[in-house]
């Protein structure tokens, strides 16, 4: 998908869901397993705005194209949270400001330490950090897109499939932007390739695992990526990651025995 950072600011948009019959979720309720996944996804999308906080203290802030992208990306992801909140409205699952504030408060000292830690490490690394950031973003956007796709496939609920399809179209654009930036920056620098490979292998974990309870991440990963269909998705994700310069054979999502997906989450990871 050929889309540049400069043109994305004109393309970023609120999802038009005026024709979505959210009341249909009362007539045909979603399964408890799907609702549990959607609650996780809604919390993560609503948390996205917190990641620019951690990234604007790194060398990523120096590139105005990257900061413009982050601005529009956070806007779209925030609105994804709003759309998913409407899906969760029928079964009365808590969303909205009070809920979001409680989720953030529950993160405690880790949340306060994150931007300090990231600022120190990223500024020591310098401009090659931006490659790590972009590759990390690509991995998370690929994972998020795959998660929505698998949820629609498992649930077979026409309204949910429609809603998730609208979100996935925007996630596809996020993927294109992150992956293009990652590819360009990794191609330019052997040091960026080494750092990115190290950072992903050492610190990456499924999207949202740093803020959601471990049991919730385990459920989400097991429900969406378990079984033969899930194994195929895991392999597809790794194939995409391996096509990024310097990441061939990384086996990040499922290829190694210590994989966070096949053996459970370990550390935090930002939103897609
Ligand atoms: Fe999203
Ligand atoms: Fe996204």
Short mmCIF file of N, CA and C in Angstrom, two decimals, residues 35-105:
data_model
loop_
_atom_site.label_atom_id
_atom_site.label_comp_id
_atom_site.label_asym_id
_atom_site.label_seq_id
_atom_site.Cartn_x
_atom_site.Cartn_y
_atom_site.Cartn_z
N UNK A 35 -16.66 -11.27 23.89
CA UNK A 35 -16.79 -10.03 24.68
C UNK A 35 -15.55 -9.78 25.53
N UNK A 36 -14.97 -10.87 26.04
CA UNK A 36 -13.76 -10.73 26.85
C UNK A 36 -12.61 -10.19 25.97
N UNK A 37 -12.54 -10.69 24.74
CA UNK A 37 -11.52 -10.17 23.80
C UNK A 37 -11.80 -8.71 23.47
N UNK A 38 -13.06 -8.39 23.23
CA UNK A 38 -13.41 -7.02 22.83
C UNK A 38 -13.14 -6.02 23.96
N UNK A 39 -13.37 -6.47 25.17
CA UNK A 39 -13.09 -5.60 26.32
C UNK A 39 -11.59 -5.28 26.37
N UNK A 40 -10.77 -6.30 26.15
CA UNK A 40 -9.31 -6.12 26.11
C UNK A 40 -8.95 -5.15 24.99
N UNK A 41 -9.52 -5.39 23.81
CA UNK A 41 -9.19 -4.56 22.65
C UNK A 41 -9.61 -3.11 22.85
N UNK A 42 -10.77 -2.92 23.46
CA UNK A 42 -11.28 -1.57 23.71
C UNK A 42 -10.35 -0.84 24.69
N UNK A 43 -9.93 -1.55 25.74
CA UNK A 43 -9.02 -0.94 26.72
C UNK A 43 -7.71 -0.54 26.05
N UNK A 44 -7.20 -1.39 25.17
CA UNK A 44 -5.91 -1.11 24.53
C UNK A 44 -6.04 0.06 23.56
N UNK A 45 -7.08 0.05 22.75
CA UNK A 45 -7.26 1.17 21.81
C UNK A 45 -7.41 2.49 22.57
N UNK A 46 -8.13 2.45 23.69
CA UNK A 46 -8.34 3.67 24.47
C UNK A 46 -7.07 4.14 25.16
N UNK A 47 -6.12 3.23 25.31
CA UNK A 47 -4.86 3.56 26.00
C UNK A 47 -3.82 4.13 25.03
N UNK A 48 -4.08 4.02 23.72
CA UNK A 48 -3.06 4.36 22.72
C UNK A 48 -2.49 5.76 22.91
N UNK A 49 -3.35 6.69 23.30
CA UNK A 49 -2.90 8.08 23.43
C UNK A 49 -1.75 8.21 24.44
N UNK A 50 -1.60 7.22 25.32
CA UNK A 50 -0.52 7.28 26.30
C UNK A 50 0.84 6.94 25.68
N UNK A 51 0.86 6.28 24.54
CA UNK A 51 2.14 5.90 23.94
C UNK A 51 2.90 7.07 23.33
N UNK A 52 2.21 8.03 22.68
CA UNK A 52 2.94 9.21 22.24
C UNK A 52 3.65 9.92 23.41
N UNK A 53 3.07 9.85 24.60
CA UNK A 53 3.74 10.43 25.77
C UNK A 53 5.14 9.82 25.91
N UNK A 54 5.23 8.48 25.77
CA UNK A 54 6.51 7.79 25.94
C UNK A 54 7.43 7.99 24.74
N UNK A 55 6.85 8.28 23.58
CA UNK A 55 7.66 8.39 22.37
C UNK A 55 8.16 9.81 22.13
N UNK A 56 7.45 10.79 22.66
CA UNK A 56 7.86 12.18 22.45
C UNK A 56 9.06 12.57 23.31
N UNK A 57 9.50 11.66 24.16
CA UNK A 57 10.74 11.91 24.93
C UNK A 57 11.91 11.17 24.29
N UNK A 58 11.72 10.68 23.07
CA UNK A 58 12.78 9.94 22.36
C UNK A 58 13.16 10.70 21.09
N UNK A 59 14.19 10.22 20.38
CA UNK A 59 14.56 10.88 19.11
C UNK A 59 13.42 10.90 18.08
N UNK A 60 12.39 10.11 18.24
CA UNK A 60 11.26 10.15 17.30
C UNK A 60 10.62 11.55 17.26
N UNK A 61 10.74 12.29 18.35
CA UNK A 61 10.08 13.61 18.40
C UNK A 61 10.74 14.62 17.47
N UNK A 62 11.99 14.33 17.06
CA UNK A 62 12.73 15.31 16.25
C UNK A 62 12.28 15.33 14.80
N UNK A 63 11.62 14.27 14.35
CA UNK A 63 11.18 14.19 12.95
C UNK A 63 9.71 14.60 12.86
N UNK A 64 9.43 15.78 12.29
CA UNK A 64 8.04 16.26 12.28
C UNK A 64 7.09 15.35 11.51
N UNK A 65 7.61 14.58 10.55
CA UNK A 65 6.71 13.66 9.83
C UNK A 65 6.26 12.54 10.77
N UNK A 66 7.20 12.10 11.63
CA UNK A 66 6.86 11.05 12.58
C UNK A 66 5.87 11.57 13.62
N UNK A 67 6.08 12.81 14.09
CA UNK A 67 5.16 13.33 15.11
C UNK A 67 3.79 13.64 14.52
N UNK A 68 3.76 14.04 13.25
CA UNK A 68 2.45 14.24 12.61
C UNK A 68 1.72 12.90 12.51
N UNK A 69 2.47 11.88 12.11
CA UNK A 69 1.86 10.55 12.03
C UNK A 69 1.33 10.11 13.39
N UNK A 70 2.15 10.30 14.45
CA UNK A 70 1.73 9.88 15.79
C UNK A 70 0.44 10.60 16.21
N UNK A 71 0.34 11.86 15.85
CA UNK A 71 -0.85 12.65 16.20
C UNK A 71 -2.10 12.05 15.56
N UNK A 72 -2.01 11.79 14.26
CA UNK A 72 -3.18 11.29 13.54
C UNK A 72 -3.47 9.83 13.91
N UNK A 73 -2.40 9.07 14.11
CA UNK A 73 -2.54 7.66 14.50
C UNK A 73 -3.25 7.54 15.85
N UNK A 74 -2.83 8.38 16.81
CA UNK A 74 -3.45 8.33 18.14
C UNK A 74 -4.93 8.72 18.05
N UNK A 75 -5.23 9.67 17.16
CA UNK A 75 -6.63 10.09 16.94
C UNK A 75 -7.47 8.92 16.42
N UNK A 76 -6.96 8.24 15.42
CA UNK A 76 -7.72 7.11 14.87
C UNK A 76 -7.85 5.98 15.88
N UNK A 77 -6.77 5.69 16.61
CA UNK A 77 -6.84 4.59 17.58
C UNK A 77 -7.80 4.94 18.73
N UNK A 78 -7.79 6.19 19.16
CA UNK A 78 -8.72 6.62 20.21
C UNK A 78 -10.16 6.35 19.75
N UNK A 79 -10.43 6.69 18.49
CA UNK A 79 -11.79 6.50 17.98
C UNK A 79 -12.13 5.02 17.79
N UNK A 80 -11.11 4.19 17.57
CA UNK A 80 -11.37 2.74 17.55
C UNK A 80 -11.91 2.31 18.92
N UNK A 81 -11.31 2.88 19.97
CA UNK A 81 -11.78 2.58 21.32
C UNK A 81 -13.24 2.99 21.50
N UNK A 82 -13.59 4.13 20.94
CA UNK A 82 -14.98 4.61 21.04
C UNK A 82 -15.95 3.67 20.31
N UNK A 83 -15.54 3.20 19.15
CA UNK A 83 -16.39 2.29 18.37
C UNK A 83 -16.57 0.98 19.14
N UNK A 84 -15.48 0.44 19.68
CA UNK A 84 -15.58 -0.83 20.42
C UNK A 84 -16.41 -0.65 21.69
N UNK A 85 -16.34 0.54 22.28
CA UNK A 85 -17.15 0.81 23.48
C UNK A 85 -18.64 0.71 23.15
N UNK A 86 -19.01 1.11 21.93
CA UNK A 86 -20.42 1.00 21.53
C UNK A 86 -20.84 -0.46 21.39
N UNK A 87 -19.90 -1.31 20.95
CA UNK A 87 -20.20 -2.74 20.85
C UNK A 87 -20.40 -3.31 22.26
N UNK A 88 -19.62 -2.80 23.22
CA UNK A 88 -19.69 -3.32 24.60
C UNK A 88 -20.84 -2.73 25.39
N UNK A 89 -21.55 -1.80 24.78
CA UNK A 89 -22.66 -1.14 25.45
C UNK A 89 -23.82 -2.10 25.69
N UNK A 90 -24.11 -2.95 24.71
CA UNK A 90 -25.27 -3.86 24.83
C UNK A 90 -25.17 -4.77 26.05
N UNK A 91 -24.01 -5.40 26.29
CA UNK A 91 -23.92 -6.27 27.48
C UNK A 91 -23.50 -5.51 28.74
N UNK A 92 -23.56 -4.16 28.67
CA UNK A 92 -23.27 -3.33 29.85
C UNK A 92 -21.87 -3.55 30.42
N UNK A 93 -20.91 -3.76 29.58
CA UNK A 93 -19.51 -3.86 30.03
C UNK A 93 -18.98 -2.43 30.19
N UNK A 94 -18.35 -2.15 31.35
CA UNK A 94 -17.92 -0.77 31.60
C UNK A 94 -16.87 -0.27 30.61
N UNK A 95 -17.10 0.94 30.10
CA UNK A 95 -16.14 1.64 29.24
C UNK A 95 -16.21 3.12 29.65
N UNK A 96 -15.65 4.00 28.87
CA UNK A 96 -15.78 5.43 29.16
C UNK A 96 -14.73 5.93 30.12
N UNK A 97 -14.81 7.22 30.44
CA UNK A 97 -13.73 7.90 31.16
C UNK A 97 -13.42 7.31 32.54
N UNK A 98 -14.46 6.98 33.32
CA UNK A 98 -14.21 6.46 34.66
C UNK A 98 -13.47 5.13 34.57
N UNK A 99 -13.87 4.31 33.61
CA UNK A 99 -13.22 3.01 33.43
C UNK A 99 -11.78 3.19 32.96
N UNK A 100 -11.60 4.07 31.96
CA UNK A 100 -10.25 4.29 31.42
C UNK A 100 -9.32 4.84 32.51
N UNK A 101 -9.84 5.75 33.32
CA UNK A 101 -9.04 6.32 34.41
C UNK A 101 -8.64 5.22 35.40
N UNK A 102 -9.56 4.31 35.68
CA UNK A 102 -9.26 3.22 36.62
C UNK A 102 -8.18 2.29 36.06
N UNK A 103 -8.26 2.02 34.75
CA UNK A 103 -7.24 1.16 34.12
C UNK A 103 -5.87 1.83 34.23
N UNK A 104 -5.82 3.12 33.94
CA UNK A 104 -4.53 3.83 34.00
C UNK A 104 -4.01 3.88 35.44
N UNK A 105 -4.90 4.13 36.39
CA UNK A 105 -4.48 4.20 37.79
C UNK A 105 -3.92 2.85 38.25
#
